[in-house]
Short mmCIF file of C-alpha atoms in Angstrom, two decimals:
data_model
loop_
_atom_site.label_atom_id
_atom_site.label_comp_id
_atom_site.label_asym_id
_atom_site.label_seq_id
_atom_site.Cartn_x
_atom_site.Cartn_y
_atom_site.Cartn_z
CA UNK A 1 89.73 84.84 65.19
CA UNK A 2 92.90 86.69 66.15
CA UNK A 3 92.69 89.92 68.11
CA UNK A 4 94.43 93.08 66.96
CA UNK A 5 97.14 92.56 69.60
CA UNK A 6 97.88 89.06 68.32
CA UNK A 7 98.01 90.19 64.72
CA UNK A 8 100.24 93.16 65.60
CA UNK A 9 102.67 90.90 67.49
CA UNK A 10 102.75 88.39 64.65
CA UNK A 11 103.32 91.24 62.19
CA UNK A 12 106.22 92.62 64.28
CA UNK A 13 107.83 89.21 64.48
CA UNK A 14 107.38 88.52 60.79
CA UNK A 15 104.91 85.72 61.45
CA UNK A 16 102.18 87.05 59.16
CA UNK A 17 102.18 86.00 55.56
CA UNK A 18 100.02 85.81 52.45
CA UNK A 19 96.48 87.02 52.61
CA UNK A 20 96.65 87.62 56.38
CA UNK A 21 99.62 90.00 55.95
CA UNK A 22 97.98 91.94 53.14
CA UNK A 23 94.73 92.29 55.05
CA UNK A 24 96.47 93.41 58.24
CA UNK A 25 98.64 96.01 56.49
CA UNK A 26 95.60 97.30 54.64
CA UNK A 27 93.76 97.71 57.94
CA UNK A 28 96.48 99.93 59.42
CA UNK A 29 95.34 103.58 59.47
CA UNK A 30 98.91 104.98 59.29
CA UNK A 31 101.29 102.49 57.78
CA UNK A 32 104.34 104.77 58.12
CA UNK A 33 103.76 105.17 61.86
CA UNK A 34 103.22 101.41 62.20
CA UNK A 35 106.49 100.73 60.38
CA UNK A 36 108.26 103.15 62.74
CA UNK A 37 106.79 101.29 65.71
CA UNK A 38 107.95 98.01 64.22
CA UNK A 39 111.44 99.39 63.73
CA UNK A 40 111.44 100.65 67.31
CA UNK A 41 110.33 97.24 68.60
CA UNK A 42 113.22 95.60 66.78
CA UNK A 43 115.64 98.13 68.27
CA UNK A 44 114.19 97.43 71.70
CA UNK A 45 114.69 93.71 71.20
CA UNK A 46 118.30 94.24 70.13
CA UNK A 47 118.93 96.51 73.13
CA UNK A 48 117.49 93.94 75.56
CA UNK A 49 119.50 91.15 73.97
CA UNK A 50 122.70 93.18 74.17
CA UNK A 51 122.21 94.41 77.72
CA UNK A 52 120.56 91.39 79.30
CA UNK A 53 122.59 88.72 77.51
CA UNK A 54 123.30 85.49 79.35
CA UNK A 55 124.45 86.20 82.87
CA UNK A 56 127.14 83.68 83.69
CA UNK A 57 126.65 81.28 86.56
CA UNK A 58 129.77 81.41 88.67
CA UNK A 59 130.81 78.28 90.59
CA UNK A 60 128.84 75.93 88.35
CA UNK A 61 130.32 72.84 89.99
CA UNK A 62 129.44 74.10 93.44
CA UNK A 63 125.91 74.77 92.20
CA UNK A 64 125.56 71.12 91.16
CA UNK A 65 127.22 69.90 94.34
CA UNK A 66 124.86 71.94 96.51
CA UNK A 67 121.91 70.67 94.50
CA UNK A 68 123.00 67.03 94.90
CA UNK A 69 123.36 67.53 98.64
CA UNK A 70 119.93 69.08 98.85
CA UNK A 71 118.27 66.32 96.85
CA UNK A 72 119.88 63.67 99.06
CA UNK A 73 118.84 65.61 102.16
CA UNK A 74 115.26 66.17 101.04
CA UNK A 75 114.59 62.88 99.29
CA UNK A 76 117.11 60.43 100.73
CA UNK A 77 115.16 57.21 101.44
CA UNK A 78 117.30 56.26 104.42
CA UNK A 79 117.16 59.56 106.23
CA UNK A 80 113.64 60.82 105.77
CA UNK A 81 111.80 57.95 107.52
CA UNK A 82 114.09 58.13 110.52
CA UNK A 83 113.41 61.84 110.73
CA UNK A 84 109.68 61.14 110.59
CA UNK A 85 110.02 58.42 113.19
CA UNK A 86 111.98 60.60 115.55
CA UNK A 87 109.38 63.34 115.18
CA UNK A 88 106.59 60.84 115.82
CA UNK A 89 108.37 59.44 118.89
CA UNK A 90 108.87 62.87 120.29
CA UNK A 91 105.17 63.62 119.96
CA UNK A 92 104.28 60.25 121.46
CA UNK A 93 106.66 60.77 124.31
CA UNK A 94 105.25 64.18 124.98
CA UNK A 95 101.74 62.72 125.06
CA UNK A 96 102.70 59.89 127.42
CA UNK A 97 104.58 62.28 129.67
CA UNK A 98 101.51 64.50 129.80
CA UNK A 99 99.23 61.59 130.70
CA UNK A 100 101.63 60.36 133.40
CA UNK A 101 101.93 63.85 134.88
CA UNK A 102 98.15 64.21 134.97
CA UNK A 103 97.74 60.85 136.72
CA UNK A 104 100.38 61.76 139.29
CA UNK A 105 98.67 65.07 139.92
CA UNK A 106 95.31 63.38 140.46
CA UNK A 107 96.82 60.87 142.93
CA UNK A 108 98.59 63.62 144.88
CA UNK A 109 95.44 65.75 144.94
CA UNK A 110 93.35 62.87 146.29
CA UNK A 111 95.91 62.12 149.02
CA UNK A 112 96.16 65.77 150.06
CA UNK A 113 92.36 66.25 150.10
CA UNK A 114 91.87 63.12 152.15
CA UNK A 115 94.61 64.23 154.50
CA UNK A 116 93.03 67.66 154.94
CA UNK A 117 89.58 66.23 155.79
CA UNK A 118 90.04 63.63 158.51
CA UNK A 119 86.96 61.57 157.93
CA UNK A 120 85.04 60.06 160.79
CA UNK A 121 85.40 61.24 164.38
CA UNK A 122 87.25 58.92 166.69
CA UNK A 123 85.61 55.98 168.46
CA UNK A 124 86.40 57.48 171.88
CA UNK A 125 84.60 60.72 171.14
CA UNK A 126 81.53 58.87 169.89
CA UNK A 127 81.52 56.81 173.04
CA UNK A 128 81.81 59.90 175.27
CA UNK A 129 79.09 61.80 173.45
CA UNK A 130 76.69 58.88 173.72
CA UNK A 131 77.31 58.40 177.45
CA UNK A 132 74.80 59.96 179.87
CA UNK A 133 75.51 61.17 183.40
CA UNK A 134 73.12 59.67 185.90
CA UNK A 135 71.16 62.67 187.39
CA UNK A 136 70.57 60.75 190.60
CA UNK A 137 74.26 60.37 191.29
CA UNK A 138 75.50 63.76 189.96
CA UNK A 139 72.55 66.21 189.79
CA UNK A 140 74.72 69.31 189.09
CA UNK A 141 77.10 67.75 186.69
CA UNK A 142 77.88 69.67 183.46
CA UNK A 143 80.01 68.46 180.65
CA UNK A 144 81.36 70.88 178.04
CA UNK A 145 83.24 69.86 174.91
CA UNK A 146 85.78 71.98 172.99
CA UNK A 147 86.93 70.69 169.71
CA UNK A 148 89.68 72.03 167.42
CA UNK A 149 89.53 70.08 164.19
CA UNK A 150 92.67 71.65 162.69
CA UNK A 151 94.73 70.43 165.63
CA UNK A 152 92.70 67.24 165.96
CA UNK A 153 92.13 67.98 169.67
CA UNK A 154 88.93 67.60 171.68
CA UNK A 155 88.76 68.78 175.27
CA UNK A 156 85.99 67.64 177.63
CA UNK A 157 85.36 69.96 180.53
CA UNK A 158 83.60 68.02 183.28
CA UNK A 159 82.23 69.80 186.39
CA UNK A 160 80.15 68.63 189.38
CA UNK A 161 80.67 64.98 188.70
CA UNK A 162 80.25 63.07 191.99
CA UNK A 163 81.44 59.78 190.78
CA UNK A 164 82.61 58.39 187.47
CA UNK A 165 80.19 55.80 186.13
CA UNK A 166 81.79 52.43 185.71
CA UNK A 167 80.84 52.24 182.05
CA UNK A 168 82.20 55.76 181.33
CA UNK A 169 85.70 54.68 180.81
CA UNK A 170 86.64 54.46 177.22
CA UNK A 171 87.07 50.96 176.03
CA UNK B 1 126.29 74.22 64.06
CA UNK B 2 124.31 71.10 64.90
CA UNK B 3 123.08 68.75 62.21
CA UNK B 4 119.72 66.98 62.37
CA UNK B 5 121.51 63.77 63.35
CA UNK B 6 123.25 65.37 66.29
CA UNK B 7 120.02 67.07 67.31
CA UNK B 8 118.27 63.73 67.22
CA UNK B 9 121.06 62.18 69.31
CA UNK B 10 120.73 64.97 71.83
CA UNK B 11 116.95 64.41 71.99
CA UNK B 12 117.26 60.66 72.38
CA UNK B 13 119.92 60.86 75.07
CA UNK B 14 117.89 63.51 76.87
CA UNK B 15 114.86 61.25 76.92
CA UNK B 16 117.08 58.41 78.13
CA UNK B 17 118.36 60.63 80.90
CA UNK B 18 114.82 61.52 81.87
CA UNK B 19 113.86 57.83 81.99
CA UNK B 20 116.86 57.10 84.19
CA UNK B 21 115.87 59.98 86.45
CA UNK B 22 112.37 58.52 86.69
CA UNK B 23 113.98 55.29 87.85
CA UNK B 24 115.68 57.25 90.64
CA UNK B 25 119.10 57.76 89.07
CA UNK B 26 120.49 60.99 90.51
CA UNK B 27 123.58 60.82 88.28
CA UNK B 28 121.35 61.15 85.22
CA UNK B 29 119.61 64.12 86.79
CA UNK B 30 123.00 65.65 87.48
CA UNK B 31 123.73 65.49 83.75
CA UNK B 32 120.49 67.24 82.92
CA UNK B 33 121.30 69.92 85.49
CA UNK B 34 124.73 70.41 83.91
CA UNK B 35 123.06 70.94 80.51
CA UNK B 36 120.56 73.54 81.65
CA UNK B 37 121.90 75.20 84.80
CA UNK B 38 123.50 78.16 82.94
CA UNK B 39 120.40 78.96 80.88
CA UNK B 40 118.09 78.48 83.83
CA UNK B 41 120.23 80.69 86.04
CA UNK B 42 120.51 83.41 83.36
CA UNK B 43 116.76 83.40 82.79
CA UNK B 44 116.01 83.70 86.50
CA UNK B 45 118.67 86.37 86.93
CA UNK B 46 117.04 88.47 84.21
CA UNK B 47 113.74 88.12 86.06
CA UNK B 48 114.98 88.97 89.57
CA UNK B 49 118.32 90.76 88.99
CA UNK B 50 119.95 89.46 92.12
CA UNK B 51 122.66 86.77 92.03
CA UNK B 52 121.85 85.17 95.36
CA UNK B 53 118.11 85.09 94.74
CA UNK B 54 118.67 83.71 91.23
CA UNK B 55 120.94 81.00 92.66
CA UNK B 56 118.39 80.01 95.30
CA UNK B 57 115.49 80.03 92.83
CA UNK B 58 117.47 77.94 90.34
CA UNK B 59 118.18 75.44 93.13
CA UNK B 60 114.50 75.39 94.12
CA UNK B 61 113.49 74.88 90.49
CA UNK B 62 115.79 71.90 89.98
CA UNK B 63 114.73 70.31 93.28
CA UNK B 64 111.10 70.71 92.22
CA UNK B 65 111.95 69.22 88.82
CA UNK B 66 113.57 66.21 90.50
CA UNK B 67 110.56 65.67 92.75
CA UNK B 68 108.09 65.84 89.86
CA UNK B 69 110.11 64.20 87.11
CA UNK B 70 107.95 61.11 87.44
CA UNK B 71 105.11 63.15 85.92
CA UNK B 72 107.11 64.15 82.83
CA UNK B 73 105.49 62.34 79.89
CA UNK B 74 107.71 63.64 77.09
CA UNK B 75 104.90 65.47 75.30
CA UNK B 76 107.11 68.58 75.24
CA UNK B 77 110.89 68.92 75.33
CA UNK B 78 112.56 68.64 78.70
CA UNK B 79 113.82 72.18 78.18
CA UNK B 80 110.28 73.55 77.89
CA UNK B 81 109.15 71.42 80.82
CA UNK B 82 111.92 72.68 83.12
CA UNK B 83 111.23 76.25 81.98
CA UNK B 84 107.65 75.86 83.12
CA UNK B 85 108.86 74.91 86.58
CA UNK B 86 111.40 77.76 86.58
CA UNK B 87 108.73 80.26 85.59
CA UNK B 88 106.26 79.03 88.21
CA UNK B 89 108.88 79.21 90.95
CA UNK B 90 110.17 82.62 89.88
CA UNK B 91 106.80 84.28 89.24
CA UNK B 92 105.45 82.98 92.57
CA UNK B 93 108.53 84.36 94.32
CA UNK B 94 108.18 87.75 92.59
CA UNK B 95 104.50 87.95 93.53
CA UNK B 96 105.26 87.16 97.17
CA UNK B 97 108.04 89.72 97.16
CA UNK B 98 105.71 92.34 95.70
CA UNK B 99 103.14 91.57 98.39
CA UNK B 100 105.76 91.83 101.14
CA UNK B 101 107.23 94.95 99.50
CA UNK B 102 110.64 94.03 100.77
CA UNK B 103 113.21 96.58 99.67
CA UNK B 104 114.32 97.49 96.18
CA UNK B 105 113.59 94.79 93.65
CA UNK B 106 116.76 94.95 91.58
CA UNK B 107 119.49 94.91 94.19
CA UNK B 108 122.40 94.11 91.91
CA UNK B 109 121.68 97.09 89.70
CA UNK B 110 121.90 99.33 92.73
CA UNK B 111 125.15 97.69 93.80
CA UNK B 112 126.49 98.19 90.28
CA UNK B 113 125.84 101.93 90.45
CA UNK B 114 127.43 102.12 93.88
CA UNK B 115 130.56 100.29 92.79
CA UNK B 116 131.04 102.30 89.60
CA UNK B 117 133.29 105.09 91.00
CA UNK B 118 136.05 102.53 91.60
CA UNK B 119 136.29 101.85 87.86
CA UNK B 120 139.79 103.39 87.56
CA UNK B 121 141.13 100.18 89.10
CA UNK B 122 140.00 98.06 86.14
CA UNK B 123 142.52 96.94 83.46
CA UNK B 124 143.09 99.14 80.39
CA UNK B 125 141.33 96.70 78.06
CA UNK B 126 138.00 97.38 79.80
CA UNK B 127 135.74 100.24 78.70
CA UNK B 128 136.73 103.70 79.89
CA UNK B 129 135.10 104.93 83.10
CA UNK B 130 132.69 107.27 81.27
CA UNK B 131 131.72 104.46 78.89
CA UNK B 132 131.10 102.12 81.80
CA UNK B 133 129.09 104.79 83.52
CA UNK B 134 127.00 105.23 80.38
CA UNK B 135 126.48 101.47 80.07
CA UNK B 136 125.55 101.12 83.70
CA UNK B 137 123.08 103.99 83.33
CA UNK B 138 121.51 102.27 80.32
CA UNK B 139 121.38 99.01 82.24
CA UNK B 140 119.78 100.78 85.19
CA UNK B 141 117.16 102.31 82.87
CA UNK B 142 116.39 98.89 81.41
CA UNK B 143 116.20 97.27 84.85
CA UNK B 144 113.92 100.03 86.05
CA UNK B 145 111.67 99.65 83.00
CA UNK B 146 111.48 95.86 83.35
CA UNK B 147 110.66 96.25 87.03
CA UNK B 148 107.59 98.23 86.01
CA UNK B 149 106.00 95.39 84.05
CA UNK B 150 104.27 92.42 85.62
CA UNK B 151 106.17 89.14 86.20
CA UNK B 152 104.08 87.46 83.46
CA UNK B 153 104.88 90.19 80.90
CA UNK B 154 108.51 90.15 82.02
CA UNK B 155 108.73 86.40 81.47
CA UNK B 156 107.21 86.63 77.99
CA UNK B 157 109.45 89.43 76.74
CA UNK B 158 112.61 87.82 78.14
CA UNK B 159 111.79 84.43 76.66
CA UNK B 160 111.05 85.98 73.28
CA UNK B 161 113.84 88.55 73.02
CA UNK B 162 116.66 86.95 75.03
CA UNK B 163 115.95 83.22 74.73
CA UNK B 164 114.47 83.58 71.24
CA UNK B 165 111.80 81.03 72.05
CA UNK B 166 108.83 80.40 69.75
CA UNK B 167 105.32 81.40 70.76
CA UNK B 168 104.26 77.80 71.38
CA UNK B 169 107.34 77.13 73.53
CA UNK B 170 106.61 80.20 75.65
CA UNK B 171 102.97 79.13 75.91
CA UNK B 172 104.01 75.66 77.11
CA UNK B 173 106.52 77.12 79.55
CA UNK B 174 103.93 79.48 81.02
CA UNK B 175 100.98 77.13 80.78
CA UNK B 176 98.85 79.52 78.74
CA UNK B 177 97.58 79.83 75.17
CA UNK B 178 99.59 81.16 72.23
CA UNK B 179 97.08 84.00 71.94
CA UNK B 180 97.79 85.01 75.54
CA UNK B 181 101.53 84.96 74.85
CA UNK B 182 101.08 87.21 71.82
CA UNK B 183 98.80 89.55 73.70
CA UNK B 184 101.25 89.80 76.61
CA UNK B 185 104.08 90.46 74.17
CA UNK B 186 102.07 93.28 72.62
CA UNK B 187 101.54 95.04 75.96
CA UNK B 188 105.05 94.33 77.27
CA UNK B 189 106.63 95.78 74.13
CA UNK B 190 104.36 98.84 74.18
CA UNK B 191 105.24 99.56 77.79
CA UNK B 192 108.97 99.05 77.31
CA UNK B 193 108.97 101.10 74.10
CA UNK B 194 107.34 103.99 75.95
CA UNK B 195 109.82 103.75 78.82
CA UNK B 196 112.98 103.16 76.79
CA UNK B 197 112.34 105.00 73.52
CA UNK B 198 114.95 107.67 74.23
CA UNK B 199 117.49 104.97 75.12
CA UNK B 200 117.25 102.81 72.01
CA UNK B 201 116.75 105.78 69.66
CA UNK B 202 120.03 107.36 70.81
CA UNK B 203 122.31 104.34 70.58
#
């Protein structure tokens, strides 16, 4: 079932015929006004056709040339894959460079941290700390130790030592 | 005037060209472009009223046609098929432009009005300055009126009145029903008649 708009358009364009045309014209409340509208629509069509007639395409050959170039550029089988490949390689290279940089950073960090924290104390210091002064030989002996870890220096301040035990010497 | 035989020849060769295009022959596509570039450009120009935009949109439409020509099954004419692409590209572009609200829509019409005072430099065979002014004013009124209707209504009225296409061709080109085409024509004509009544009644 056609709507009023469809019937009106068909009537304007002369597409209604026979029984459909008779019925539609009979349904119009003011046929004179409808005819005037139809006449106006035809005038409008003529005006549009006259004023908006085909607008010439200047440089037709250049248009086709540009189009050919664009089609080759966008769809050329030889160029597109290489473009894709170069893009892929760039991404891959970026990824590998990132991984390598991260590994280098980790190695450097480990070296620096280890360097900053000198691990075990030296063998000499352990030996000195474990040694005991014989109270019978040196009853008033005092031994003080000053340690500066940043400078890696340990100073032993020995006082009142009567004799140095034979096993005191660092080996 | 073309006879049925020549029409048939045109149809056959057009289908041949399409088949060659589907096989990847760009020369065949070039021939199809040569056949339709003027009509396609004119149609787009009437939709957007700017030479550069019409050129770019026509290029985009043909590139899209080339990329999707493998899907053309020949159920409609190539002309209708390419018009569908043209309309999709142009209506999408107009919608995006409306959303962005970038500047005046019909740039060339504005340029035309700006250039008009220099009309004394035109050859004597051309219309007199006051006639040109009158024509440019009429053109500006029409452009302004067309700018006030939606891209879909604009497409329908231009295809019907300028291209003289049949309802079913317009429906195929726009991917809608014939009833929708007729309904859009009804409203587009009503709107334009209201806006341009004084223009066409006084010519």
